[in-house]
Amino acid sequence: MPPAVGGPVGYTPPDGGWGWAVVVGAFISIGFSYAFPKSITVFFKEIEGIFNATTSEVSWISSIMLAVMYGGGPISSILVNKYGSRPIMIAGGCLSGCGLIAASFCNTVQELYLCVGVIGGLGLAFNLNPALTMIGRLNDIYGDYKYTYWACGIILIVAGIYLFIGMGINYRLLAKEQKAEQQQKKESKEEETSIDVAEKPKEVTDAAESVDPKDIEGGPKEEESPV
């Protein structure tokens, strides 16, 4: 990015004056990292039905993701110190995206453990830790960190909003899908009922034609022969 215009004469702001963009990017990254493993839990009931799995088996998906996300902190820190925050966050975003795309082709819960839990969790680890540390490297125009601490605190507090937004969106999508399924079942049931009603008169006609008149009550009786 080109350096921002303005500021005291002779002062060069960190990151060319685009520190606010770094803070916004860190806010988005931290929000997704914290909220995504928790917001996907609204789909667990659907996953249980699709893969015929138990609640315990499905709950391991988010558990593995959180474990890998926090356990991958040392690996992320080593890579950040060696290559910097930007390439590691890019790699983390690519890992998370590839893991979720691969999860759409999974046929078992164990495959979801690998795609969502391990690959997705490692991608979130490469996003979360650099986002938390990169803000501390920004100085304000006075050369101290007093505003940096405020930025970190606000980001961590407001990042919880992502959880509510994500849960709300997921609930609406799930409710919309369930409503469509119920409507489809209702239409199929009505169609079956109409078919049964259309076939019933035909069955009655066939049954009436197959009845022998002698078997009908009140029909003609055979005359008794005289002794």
CSV table of C-alpha atoms in Angstrom, one decimal:
chain,number,residue,atom,x,y,z
A,1,MET,CA,0.0,0.0,0.0
A,2,PRO,CA,1.2,3.6,-0.6
A,3,PRO,CA,2.1,5.5,2.5
A,4,ALA,CA,-0.7,7.5,4.1
A,5,VAL,CA,-0.8,11.3,3.6
A,6,GLY,CA,-0.5,13.5,6.7
A,7,GLY,CA,1.1,13.2,10.1
A,8,PRO,CA,3.9,15.2,11.8
A,9,VAL,CA,6.8,16.3,9.7
A,10,GLY,CA,9.7,13.9,9.7
A,11,TYR,CA,7.7,11.1,11.3
A,12,THR,CA,7.3,7.8,9.5
A,13,PRO,CA,4.3,5.8,10.9
A,14,PRO,CA,4.6,2.1,11.2
A,15,ASP,CA,3.3,0.1,8.1
A,16,GLY,CA,3.2,3.3,6.1
A,17,GLY,CA,0.3,4.7,8.1
A,18,TRP,CA,-1.9,1.7,7.4
A,19,GLY,CA,-1.9,0.4,11.0
A,20,TRP,CA,-5.7,0.8,11.2
A,21,ALA,CA,-6.0,-1.7,8.3
A,22,VAL,CA,-3.9,-4.2,10.3
A,23,VAL,CA,-6.1,-3.8,13.3
A,24,VAL,CA,-9.3,-4.3,11.2
A,25,GLY,CA,-7.8,-7.4,9.6
A,26,ALA,CA,-6.8,-8.8,13.0
A,27,PHE,CA,-10.3,-8.2,14.2
A,28,ILE,CA,-11.8,-10.2,11.4
A,29,SER,CA,-9.2,-13.0,11.7
A,30,ILE,CA,-9.6,-13.3,15.5
A,31,GLY,CA,-13.4,-13.2,15.3
A,32,PHE,CA,-13.5,-16.1,12.8
A,33,SER,CA,-10.9,-18.1,14.7
A,34,TYR,CA,-12.9,-17.9,18.0
A,35,ALA,CA,-16.4,-18.1,16.6
A,36,PHE,CA,-16.2,-20.7,13.8
A,37,PRO,CA,-15.5,-23.8,16.0
A,38,LYS,CA,-18.5,-22.9,18.2
A,39,SER,CA,-20.9,-21.8,15.6
A,40,ILE,CA,-20.7,-25.0,13.5
A,41,THR,CA,-22.3,-26.9,16.5
A,42,VAL,CA,-25.7,-26.0,15.2
A,43,PHE,CA,-25.2,-28.4,12.3
A,44,PHE,CA,-24.4,-31.4,14.6
A,45,LYS,CA,-27.9,-32.8,14.5
A,46,GLU,CA,-27.9,-32.7,10.7
A,47,ILE,CA,-24.5,-34.4,10.7
A,48,GLU,CA,-25.7,-37.1,13.0
A,49,GLY,CA,-28.6,-37.9,10.6
A,50,ILE,CA,-26.4,-37.8,7.5
A,51,PHE,CA,-23.6,-39.9,8.7
A,52,ASN,CA,-25.6,-42.1,11.2
A,53,ALA,CA,-23.3,-41.1,14.0
A,54,THR,CA,-23.8,-40.6,17.7
A,55,THR,CA,-23.7,-37.2,19.5
A,56,SER,CA,-20.4,-38.2,21.1
A,57,GLU,CA,-18.8,-38.9,17.7
A,58,VAL,CA,-19.9,-35.7,16.1
A,59,SER,CA,-18.8,-33.5,19.1
A,60,TRP,CA,-15.3,-34.6,18.5
A,61,ILE,CA,-15.2,-32.4,15.3
A,62,SER,CA,-15.2,-29.1,17.2
A,63,SER,CA,-13.1,-30.6,20.0
A,64,ILE,CA,-10.3,-31.6,17.7
A,65,MET,CA,-10.5,-28.3,15.9
A,66,LEU,CA,-10.1,-26.3,19.1
A,67,ALA,CA,-7.3,-28.6,20.3
A,68,VAL,CA,-5.3,-28.2,17.1
A,69,MET,CA,-6.0,-24.5,17.0
A,70,TYR,CA,-4.6,-23.8,20.5
A,71,GLY,CA,-2.0,-26.6,20.3
A,72,GLY,CA,-0.6,-25.3,17.1
A,73,GLY,CA,0.4,-22.0,18.8
A,74,PRO,CA,4.1,-22.9,19.2
A,75,ILE,CA,4.4,-24.0,15.6
A,76,SER,CA,2.7,-20.8,14.5
A,77,SER,CA,5.0,-18.7,16.7
A,78,ILE,CA,8.1,-20.3,15.3
A,79,LEU,CA,7.0,-19.7,11.7
A,80,VAL,CA,6.0,-16.1,12.5
A,81,ASN,CA,9.4,-15.3,14.0
A,82,LYS,CA,11.1,-16.8,10.9
A,83,TYR,CA,8.9,-15.6,8.0
A,84,GLY,CA,6.7,-12.9,9.5
A,85,SER,CA,3.0,-12.6,10.2
A,86,ARG,CA,1.6,-11.9,6.7
A,87,PRO,CA,2.7,-15.1,4.9
A,88,ILE,CA,1.7,-17.3,7.8
A,89,MET,CA,-1.8,-15.7,8.0
A,90,ILE,CA,-2.1,-16.2,4.2
A,91,ALA,CA,-1.1,-19.9,4.6
A,92,GLY,CA,-3.6,-20.3,7.5
A,93,GLY,CA,-6.4,-18.9,5.4
A,94,CYS,CA,-5.6,-21.3,2.5
A,95,LEU,CA,-5.4,-24.2,4.9
A,96,SER,CA,-8.8,-23.4,6.5
A,97,GLY,CA,-10.4,-23.0,3.1
A,98,CYS,CA,-9.0,-26.2,1.7
A,99,GLY,CA,-10.1,-28.1,4.8
A,100,LEU,CA,-13.7,-26.9,4.5
A,101,ILE,CA,-13.8,-27.6,0.8
A,102,ALA,CA,-12.5,-31.1,1.4
A,103,ALA,CA,-15.0,-31.6,4.1
A,104,SER,CA,-17.9,-31.2,1.6
A,105,PHE,CA,-16.7,-34.4,-0.1
A,106,CYS,CA,-16.4,-36.5,3.2
A,107,ASN,CA,-18.5,-39.6,3.6
A,108,THR,CA,-17.7,-40.5,7.2
A,109,VAL,CA,-17.3,-38.6,10.5
A,110,GLN,CA,-13.6,-39.7,10.7
A,111,GLU,CA,-12.9,-37.9,7.5
A,112,LEU,CA,-14.4,-34.8,9.0
A,113,TYR,CA,-12.0,-35.2,11.9
A,114,LEU,CA,-9.2,-34.8,9.5
A,115,CYS,CA,-10.5,-32.1,7.2
A,116,VAL,CA,-12.4,-29.9,9.6
A,117,GLY,CA,-10.6,-30.7,12.9
A,118,VAL,CA,-6.9,-31.1,11.9
A,119,ILE,CA,-6.6,-29.1,8.6
A,120,GLY,CA,-9.1,-26.4,9.5
A,121,GLY,CA,-7.8,-26.2,13.1
A,122,LEU,CA,-4.2,-25.8,11.9
A,123,GLY,CA,-5.3,-23.0,9.5
A,124,LEU,CA,-7.1,-21.2,12.4
A,125,ALA,CA,-3.9,-21.6,14.5
A,126,PHE,CA,-1.9,-19.9,11.7
A,127,ASN,CA,-4.5,-17.0,11.8
A,128,LEU,CA,-5.1,-16.6,15.5
A,129,ASN,CA,-1.6,-16.3,16.9
A,130,PRO,CA,-0.2,-13.9,14.3
A,131,ALA,CA,-3.3,-11.7,14.6
A,132,LEU,CA,-2.8,-11.5,18.4
A,133,THR,CA,0.9,-10.7,18.2
A,134,MET,CA,1.1,-8.4,15.1
A,135,ILE,CA,-0.9,-5.7,16.8
A,136,GLY,CA,1.7,-5.4,19.5
A,137,ARG,CA,4.3,-4.4,16.9
A,138,LEU,CA,2.4,-1.2,16.0
A,139,ASN,CA,3.4,2.0,17.7
A,140,ASP,CA,1.3,5.1,17.8
A,141,ILE,CA,2.7,8.5,16.8
A,142,TYR,CA,4.3,9.1,20.2
A,143,GLY,CA,6.4,5.9,20.0
A,144,ASP,CA,4.7,4.1,22.9
A,145,TYR,CA,2.1,1.3,23.1
A,146,LYS,CA,-0.8,2.9,25.1
A,147,TYR,CA,-3.2,2.7,22.1
A,148,THR,CA,-2.0,-0.7,21.1
A,149,TYR,CA,-3.2,-2.2,24.4
A,150,TRP,CA,-6.6,-0.6,23.8
A,151,ALA,CA,-6.7,-2.0,20.3
A,152,CYS,CA,-5.9,-5.5,21.6
A,153,GLY,CA,-8.6,-5.3,24.3
A,154,ILE,CA,-11.3,-4.0,22.0
A,155,ILE,CA,-10.6,-6.7,19.4
A,156,LEU,CA,-10.8,-9.5,21.9
A,157,ILE,CA,-14.0,-8.2,23.5
A,158,VAL,CA,-15.8,-7.3,20.3
A,159,ALA,CA,-14.7,-10.6,18.6
A,160,GLY,CA,-17.4,-12.3,20.6
A,161,ILE,CA,-19.9,-10.6,18.3
A,162,TYR,CA,-18.9,-12.9,15.6
A,163,LEU,CA,-20.1,-15.9,17.6
A,164,PHE,CA,-23.6,-14.4,17.9
A,165,ILE,CA,-23.7,-13.4,14.2
A,166,GLY,CA,-22.4,-16.8,13.1
A,167,MET,CA,-24.9,-18.7,15.3
A,168,GLY,CA,-27.8,-16.5,14.0
A,169,ILE,CA,-26.9,-17.1,10.4
A,170,ASN,CA,-26.4,-20.8,10.9
A,171,TYR,CA,-29.8,-21.1,12.7
A,172,ARG,CA,-31.6,-19.3,9.9
A,173,LEU,CA,-30.0,-21.4,7.2
A,174,LEU,CA,-30.8,-24.6,9.2
A,175,ALA,CA,-34.4,-23.5,9.8
A,176,LYS,CA,-34.8,-22.6,6.1
A,177,GLU,CA,-33.5,-26.0,5.1
A,178,GLN,CA,-35.8,-27.9,7.6
A,179,LYS,CA,-38.8,-25.9,6.4
A,180,ALA,CA,-38.0,-26.8,2.8
A,181,GLU,CA,-37.8,-30.5,3.7
A,182,GLN,CA,-41.1,-30.4,5.6
A,183,GLN,CA,-42.8,-28.7,2.6
A,184,GLN,CA,-41.4,-31.4,0.3
A,185,LYS,CA,-42.6,-34.2,2.6
A,186,LYS,CA,-46.0,-32.6,2.8
A,187,GLU,CA,-46.3,-32.3,-1.0
A,188,SER,CA,-45.2,-35.9,-1.5
A,189,LYS,CA,-47.7,-37.0,1.1
A,190,GLU,CA,-50.5,-35.1,-0.6
A,191,GLU,CA,-49.5,-36.6,-4.0
A,192,GLU,CA,-49.6,-40.1,-2.6
A,193,THR,CA,-53.1,-39.4,-1.1
A,194,SER,CA,-54.4,-38.1,-4.4
A,195,ILE,CA,-53.1,-41.2,-6.2
A,196,ASP,CA,-54.7,-43.5,-3.6
A,197,VAL,CA,-58.1,-41.7,-4.0
A,198,ALA,CA,-57.8,-42.0,-7.8
A,199,GLU,CA,-57.1,-45.7,-7.6
A,200,LYS,CA,-59.8,-46.5,-5.0
A,201,PRO,CA,-62.9,-46.2,-7.4
A,202,LYS,CA,-61.2,-48.6,-9.8
A,203,GLU,CA,-60.6,-51.1,-7.1
A,204,VAL,CA,-64.3,-50.9,-6.0
A,205,THR,CA,-65.4,-51.4,-9.6
A,206,ASP,CA,-63.2,-54.4,-10.1
A,207,ALA,CA,-64.4,-55.9,-6.8
A,208,ALA,CA,-68.1,-55.4,-7.8
A,209,GLU,CA,-67.6,-57.1,-11.1
A,210,SER,CA,-65.9,-60.1,-9.5
A,211,VAL,CA,-68.8,-60.8,-7.1
A,212,ASP,CA,-71.2,-63.7,-8.0
A,213,PRO,CA,-74.8,-62.7,-8.0
A,214,LYS,CA,-75.7,-65.9,-6.1
A,215,ASP,CA,-73.5,-64.8,-3.2
A,216,ILE,CA,-75.4,-61.6,-2.8
A,217,GLU,CA,-77.9,-61.6,0.1
A,218,GLY,CA,-81.5,-61.6,-1.1
A,219,GLY,CA,-80.6,-63.1,-4.5
A,220,PRO,CA,-82.6,-65.9,-6.1
A,221,LYS,CA,-82.6,-69.3,-4.2
A,222,GLU,CA,-82.7,-72.7,-5.8
A,223,GLU,CA,-86.1,-74.4,-5.7
A,224,GLU,CA,-86.3,-77.4,-3.5
A,225,SER,CA,-87.1,-80.6,-5.4
A,226,PRO,CA,-90.2,-82.4,-4.2
A,227,VAL,CA,-89.6,-85.7,-2.4
